[in-house]
Short mmCIF file of C-alpha atoms in Angstrom, two decimals:
data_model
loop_
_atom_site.label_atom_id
_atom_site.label_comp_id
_atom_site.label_asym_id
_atom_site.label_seq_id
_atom_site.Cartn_x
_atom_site.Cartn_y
_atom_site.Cartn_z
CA UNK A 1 -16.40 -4.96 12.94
CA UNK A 2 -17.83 -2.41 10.70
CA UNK A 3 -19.64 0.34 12.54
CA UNK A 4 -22.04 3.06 10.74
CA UNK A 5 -22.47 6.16 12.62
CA UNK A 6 -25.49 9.10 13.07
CA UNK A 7 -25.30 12.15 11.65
CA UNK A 8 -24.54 13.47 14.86
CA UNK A 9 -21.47 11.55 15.33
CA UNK A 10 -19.73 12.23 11.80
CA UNK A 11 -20.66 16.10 12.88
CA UNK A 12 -18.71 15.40 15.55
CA UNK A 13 -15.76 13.81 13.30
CA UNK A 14 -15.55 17.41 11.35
CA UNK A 15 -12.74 19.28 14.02
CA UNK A 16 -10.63 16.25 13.72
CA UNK A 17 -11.07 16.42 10.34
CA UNK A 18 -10.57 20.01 9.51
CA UNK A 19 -6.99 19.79 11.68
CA UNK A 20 -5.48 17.09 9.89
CA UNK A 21 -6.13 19.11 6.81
CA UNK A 22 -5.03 22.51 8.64
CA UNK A 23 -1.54 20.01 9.68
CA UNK A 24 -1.32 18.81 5.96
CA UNK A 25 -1.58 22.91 4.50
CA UNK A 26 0.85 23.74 6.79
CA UNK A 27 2.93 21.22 5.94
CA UNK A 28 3.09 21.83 2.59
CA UNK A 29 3.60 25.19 2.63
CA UNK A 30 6.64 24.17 5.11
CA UNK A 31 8.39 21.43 2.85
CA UNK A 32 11.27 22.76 0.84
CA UNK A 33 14.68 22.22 0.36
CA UNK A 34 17.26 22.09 2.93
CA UNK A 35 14.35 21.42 5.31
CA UNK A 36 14.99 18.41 7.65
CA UNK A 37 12.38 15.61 7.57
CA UNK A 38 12.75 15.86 11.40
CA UNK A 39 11.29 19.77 10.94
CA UNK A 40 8.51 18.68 9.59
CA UNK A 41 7.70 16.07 12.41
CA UNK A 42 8.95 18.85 15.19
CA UNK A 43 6.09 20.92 13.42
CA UNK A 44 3.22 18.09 13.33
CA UNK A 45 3.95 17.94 16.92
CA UNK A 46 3.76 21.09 18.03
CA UNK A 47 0.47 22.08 16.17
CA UNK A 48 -0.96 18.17 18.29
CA UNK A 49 -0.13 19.59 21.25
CA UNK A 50 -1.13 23.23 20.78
CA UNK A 51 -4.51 21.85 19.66
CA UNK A 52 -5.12 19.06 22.33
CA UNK A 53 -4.85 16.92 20.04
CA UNK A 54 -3.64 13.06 19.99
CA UNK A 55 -1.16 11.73 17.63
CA UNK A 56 -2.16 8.07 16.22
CA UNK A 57 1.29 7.04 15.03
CA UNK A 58 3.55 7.42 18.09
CA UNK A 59 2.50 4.39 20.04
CA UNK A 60 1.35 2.39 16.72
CA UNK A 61 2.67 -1.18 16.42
CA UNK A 62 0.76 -3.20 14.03
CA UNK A 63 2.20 -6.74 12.96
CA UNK A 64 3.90 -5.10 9.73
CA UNK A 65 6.11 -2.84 11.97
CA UNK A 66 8.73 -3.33 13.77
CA UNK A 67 9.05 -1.69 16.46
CA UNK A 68 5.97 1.06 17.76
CA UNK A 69 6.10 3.88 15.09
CA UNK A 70 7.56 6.71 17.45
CA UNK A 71 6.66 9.97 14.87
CA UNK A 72 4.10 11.84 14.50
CA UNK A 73 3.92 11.74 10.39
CA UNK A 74 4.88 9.58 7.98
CA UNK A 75 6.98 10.85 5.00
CA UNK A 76 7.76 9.19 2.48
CA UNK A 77 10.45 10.56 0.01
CA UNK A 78 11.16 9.33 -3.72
CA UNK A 79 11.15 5.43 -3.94
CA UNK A 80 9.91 5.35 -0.37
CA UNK A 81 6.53 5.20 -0.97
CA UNK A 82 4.34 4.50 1.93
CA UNK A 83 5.00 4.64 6.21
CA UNK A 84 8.17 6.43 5.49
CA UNK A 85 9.97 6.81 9.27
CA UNK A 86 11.40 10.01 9.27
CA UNK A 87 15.27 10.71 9.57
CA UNK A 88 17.54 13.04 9.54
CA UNK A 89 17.61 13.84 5.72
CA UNK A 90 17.06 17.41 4.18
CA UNK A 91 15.06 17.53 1.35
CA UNK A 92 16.63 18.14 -2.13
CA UNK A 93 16.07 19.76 -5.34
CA UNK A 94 13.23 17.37 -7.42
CA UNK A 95 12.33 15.18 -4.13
CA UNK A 96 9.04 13.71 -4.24
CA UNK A 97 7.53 13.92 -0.90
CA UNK A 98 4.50 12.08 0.23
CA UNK A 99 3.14 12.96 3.86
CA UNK A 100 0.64 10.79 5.63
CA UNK A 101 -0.93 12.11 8.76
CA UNK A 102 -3.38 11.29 11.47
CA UNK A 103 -4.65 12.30 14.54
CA UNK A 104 -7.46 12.15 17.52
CA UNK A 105 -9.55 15.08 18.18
CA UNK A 106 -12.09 14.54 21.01
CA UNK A 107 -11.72 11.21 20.89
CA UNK A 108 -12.44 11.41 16.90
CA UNK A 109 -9.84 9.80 14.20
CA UNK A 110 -8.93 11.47 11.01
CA UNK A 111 -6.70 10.35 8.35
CA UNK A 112 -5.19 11.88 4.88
CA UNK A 113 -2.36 12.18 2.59
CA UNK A 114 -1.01 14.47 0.21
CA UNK A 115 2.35 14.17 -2.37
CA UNK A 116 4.31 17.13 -3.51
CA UNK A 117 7.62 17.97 -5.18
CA UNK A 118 10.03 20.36 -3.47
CA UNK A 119 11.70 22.99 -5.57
CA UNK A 120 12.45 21.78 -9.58
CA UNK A 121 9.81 19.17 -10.64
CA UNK A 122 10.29 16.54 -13.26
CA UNK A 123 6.83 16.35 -15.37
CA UNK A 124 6.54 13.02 -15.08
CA UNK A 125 6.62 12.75 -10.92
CA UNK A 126 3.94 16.05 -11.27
CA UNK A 127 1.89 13.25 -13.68
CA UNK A 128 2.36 10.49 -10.91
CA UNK A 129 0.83 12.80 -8.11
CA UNK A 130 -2.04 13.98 -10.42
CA UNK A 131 -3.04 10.09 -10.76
CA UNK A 132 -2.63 9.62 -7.41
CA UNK A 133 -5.42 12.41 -7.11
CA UNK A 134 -7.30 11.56 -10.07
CA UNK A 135 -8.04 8.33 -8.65
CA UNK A 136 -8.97 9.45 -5.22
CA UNK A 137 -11.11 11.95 -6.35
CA UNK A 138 -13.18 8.80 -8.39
CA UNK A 139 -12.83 7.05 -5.80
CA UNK A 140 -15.18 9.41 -3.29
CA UNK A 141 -17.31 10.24 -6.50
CA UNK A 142 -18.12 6.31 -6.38
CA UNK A 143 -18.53 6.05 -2.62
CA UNK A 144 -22.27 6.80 -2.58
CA UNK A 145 -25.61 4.74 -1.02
CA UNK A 146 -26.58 1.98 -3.08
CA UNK A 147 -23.24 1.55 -4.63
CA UNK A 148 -20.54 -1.08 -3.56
CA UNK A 149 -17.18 -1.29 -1.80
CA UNK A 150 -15.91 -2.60 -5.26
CA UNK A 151 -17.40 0.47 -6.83
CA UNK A 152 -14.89 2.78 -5.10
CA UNK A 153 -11.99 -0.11 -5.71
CA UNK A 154 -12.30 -0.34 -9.41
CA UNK A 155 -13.23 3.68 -9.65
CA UNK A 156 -9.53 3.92 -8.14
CA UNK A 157 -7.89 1.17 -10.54
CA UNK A 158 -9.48 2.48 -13.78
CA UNK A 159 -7.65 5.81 -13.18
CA UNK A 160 -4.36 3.74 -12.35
CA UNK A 161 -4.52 1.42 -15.44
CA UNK A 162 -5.72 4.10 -18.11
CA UNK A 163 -2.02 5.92 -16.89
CA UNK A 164 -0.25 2.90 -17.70
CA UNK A 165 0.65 2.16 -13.95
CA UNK A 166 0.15 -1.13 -11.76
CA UNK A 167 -1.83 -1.15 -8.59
CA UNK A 168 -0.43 -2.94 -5.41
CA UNK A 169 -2.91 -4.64 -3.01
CA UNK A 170 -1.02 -4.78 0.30
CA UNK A 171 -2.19 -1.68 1.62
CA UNK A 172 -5.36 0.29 1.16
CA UNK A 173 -7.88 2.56 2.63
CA UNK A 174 -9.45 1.37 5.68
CA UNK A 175 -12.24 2.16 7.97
CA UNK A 176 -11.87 5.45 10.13
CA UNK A 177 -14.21 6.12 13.35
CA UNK A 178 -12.62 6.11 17.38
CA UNK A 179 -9.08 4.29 16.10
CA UNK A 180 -7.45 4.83 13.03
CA UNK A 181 -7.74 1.65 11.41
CA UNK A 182 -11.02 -0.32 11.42
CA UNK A 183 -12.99 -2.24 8.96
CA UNK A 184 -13.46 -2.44 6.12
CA UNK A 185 -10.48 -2.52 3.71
CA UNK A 186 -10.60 -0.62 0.76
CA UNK A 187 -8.57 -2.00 -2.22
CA UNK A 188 -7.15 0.13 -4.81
CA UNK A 189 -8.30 -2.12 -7.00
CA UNK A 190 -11.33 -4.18 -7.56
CA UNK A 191 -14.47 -5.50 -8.89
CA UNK A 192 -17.41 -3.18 -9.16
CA UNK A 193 -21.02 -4.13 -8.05
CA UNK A 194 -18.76 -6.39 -5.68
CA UNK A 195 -18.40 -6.36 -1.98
CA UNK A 196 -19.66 -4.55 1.00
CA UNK A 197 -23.12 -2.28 0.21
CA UNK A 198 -22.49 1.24 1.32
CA UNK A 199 -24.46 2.79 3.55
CA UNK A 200 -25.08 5.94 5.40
CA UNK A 201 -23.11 6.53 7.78
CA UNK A 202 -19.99 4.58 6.87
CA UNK A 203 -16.51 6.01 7.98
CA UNK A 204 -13.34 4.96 5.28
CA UNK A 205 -10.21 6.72 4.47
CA UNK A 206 -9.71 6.20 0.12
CA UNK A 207 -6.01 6.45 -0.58
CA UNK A 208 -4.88 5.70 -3.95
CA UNK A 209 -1.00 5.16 -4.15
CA UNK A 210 1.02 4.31 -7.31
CA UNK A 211 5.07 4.14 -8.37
CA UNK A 212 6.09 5.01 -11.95
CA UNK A 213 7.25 1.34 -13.08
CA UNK A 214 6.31 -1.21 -10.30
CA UNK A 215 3.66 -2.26 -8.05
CA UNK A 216 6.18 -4.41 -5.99
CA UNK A 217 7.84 -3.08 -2.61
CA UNK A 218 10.10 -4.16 0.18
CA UNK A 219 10.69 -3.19 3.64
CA UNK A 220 13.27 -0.94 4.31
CA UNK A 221 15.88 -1.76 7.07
CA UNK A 222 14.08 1.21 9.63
CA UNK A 223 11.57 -1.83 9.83
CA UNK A 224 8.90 0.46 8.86
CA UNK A 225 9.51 2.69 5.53
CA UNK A 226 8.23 0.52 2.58
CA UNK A 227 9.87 1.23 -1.01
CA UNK A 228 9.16 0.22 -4.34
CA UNK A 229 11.38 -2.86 -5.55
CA UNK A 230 12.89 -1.05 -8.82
CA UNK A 231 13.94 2.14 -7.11
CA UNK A 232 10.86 4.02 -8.98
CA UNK A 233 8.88 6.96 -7.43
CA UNK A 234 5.68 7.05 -5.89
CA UNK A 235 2.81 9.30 -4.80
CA UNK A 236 0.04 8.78 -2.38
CA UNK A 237 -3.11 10.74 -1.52
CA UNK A 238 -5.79 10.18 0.88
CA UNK A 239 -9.02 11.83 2.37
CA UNK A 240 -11.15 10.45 5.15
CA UNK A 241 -14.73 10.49 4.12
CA UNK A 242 -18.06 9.71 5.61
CA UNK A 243 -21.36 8.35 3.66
CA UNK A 244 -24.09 10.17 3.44
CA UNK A 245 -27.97 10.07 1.80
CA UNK A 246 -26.44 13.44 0.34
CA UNK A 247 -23.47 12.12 -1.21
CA UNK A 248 -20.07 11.42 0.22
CA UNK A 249 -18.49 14.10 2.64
CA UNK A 250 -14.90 15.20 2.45
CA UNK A 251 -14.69 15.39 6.19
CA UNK A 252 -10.53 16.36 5.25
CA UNK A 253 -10.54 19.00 3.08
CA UNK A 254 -8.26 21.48 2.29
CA UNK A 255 -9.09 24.92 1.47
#
């Protein structure tokens, strides 16, 4: 069911908001090498239960896992490219590191992504992750009343295809409200003037991810961390946003 909410209510959405962004900052600024991927879930934790906060991956079980998550982030590292379980693996010179988190706050859902490289970069993952947010940032500047769901969809594959990379359709952005995943889908890829009308007061989370020379993956044997089927990189980046007559709303911005 897709739900639209009152002002009021996506007011209420901003703390939740505003701490998955605070989590995300401090991750970053954390990540480096030699740090353990199991640091940087130890340190999600913490700031969840300094702030009150609920984690929404710890319990999570959907039909594509395996088993109920169990962490509090997801991060994904080099040809892992989305839900990436984390292990015990220290990060190494030129890893490309995507980290997905969400939480509850009052009862309120947020949910974003951001990619980085720890210590030297190659040019060409630094181009991937750029895409990634090139696309998500057309991707909100299409997600405005009177447009279409398809709007935002092909707004995120124009940016894809004019890199020379292939979009996979498996997994998308999704509706964000009281759980983390709700109606509708959002496609990185689609049809524009297509689809659901958006309105005021719709909830999604846009999150545009793309490897370097595939858009095929496979499971990996954790039964949750999905990587890309030629061993190429990817990148991933995500903000929850909320509809509004004034335009869309970053409700997960970093400063």
């Amino acid at each position: 069911m897709i739900e639209l909410f009152s002002p009021a209510k996506i007011e209420q959405m901003r703390p939740a908001g505003r701490f998955v962004a605070e989590v995300l900052t401090a991750l970053r600024e954390a990540a480096d090498v030699g740090v353990n991927l199991l640091e940087l879930d130890a340190l999600a934790e913490r700031m969840i239960a300094e702030r009150g906060a609920t984690s929404c991956y710890v319990d999570y079980h959907p039909s594509f896992g395996a088993m109920p998550f169990g962490k509090v982030l997801c991060t994904s590292v080099n040809d892992a490219v989305l839900h990436g379980l984390p292990f015990d693996y220290r990060l190494r010179d030129g890893d490309l590191l995507s980290v997905d988190f969400a939480c509850s706050v009052d009862g309120w859902v947020a949910d974003s992504a951001t990619s980085l490289v720890v210590g030297s970069a190659d040019p060409a993952d630094l181009a991937l992750i750029r895409t990634t947010e090139e696309a998500l940032e057309a991707g909100i500047a299409a997600a405005v009343v009177g447009n279409r769901l398809g709007d935002i969809s092909a707004a995120i594959g124009d940016v894809a295809r004019a890199a020379g990379l292939g979009v996979n359709l498996q997994f998308g952005g999704h509706g964000v409200g009281r759980t983390m995943h709700g109606d509708p889908h959002v496609a990185n890829d689609g049809r524009p003037g297509r689809g659901l009308p958006l309105k005021p007061g719709l909830v999604i989370a846009i999150e545009p991810w793309f490897m370097h020379t595939t858009d095929e993956i496979y499971t990996d044997p954790d039964g949750w961390t999905l990587r890309s089927k030629d061993g190429s990189r990817g990148a991933h980046s995500e903000h929850t946003i909320a509809i509004t007559e004034d335009g869309p709303l970053v409700l997960t911005a970093r400063s």
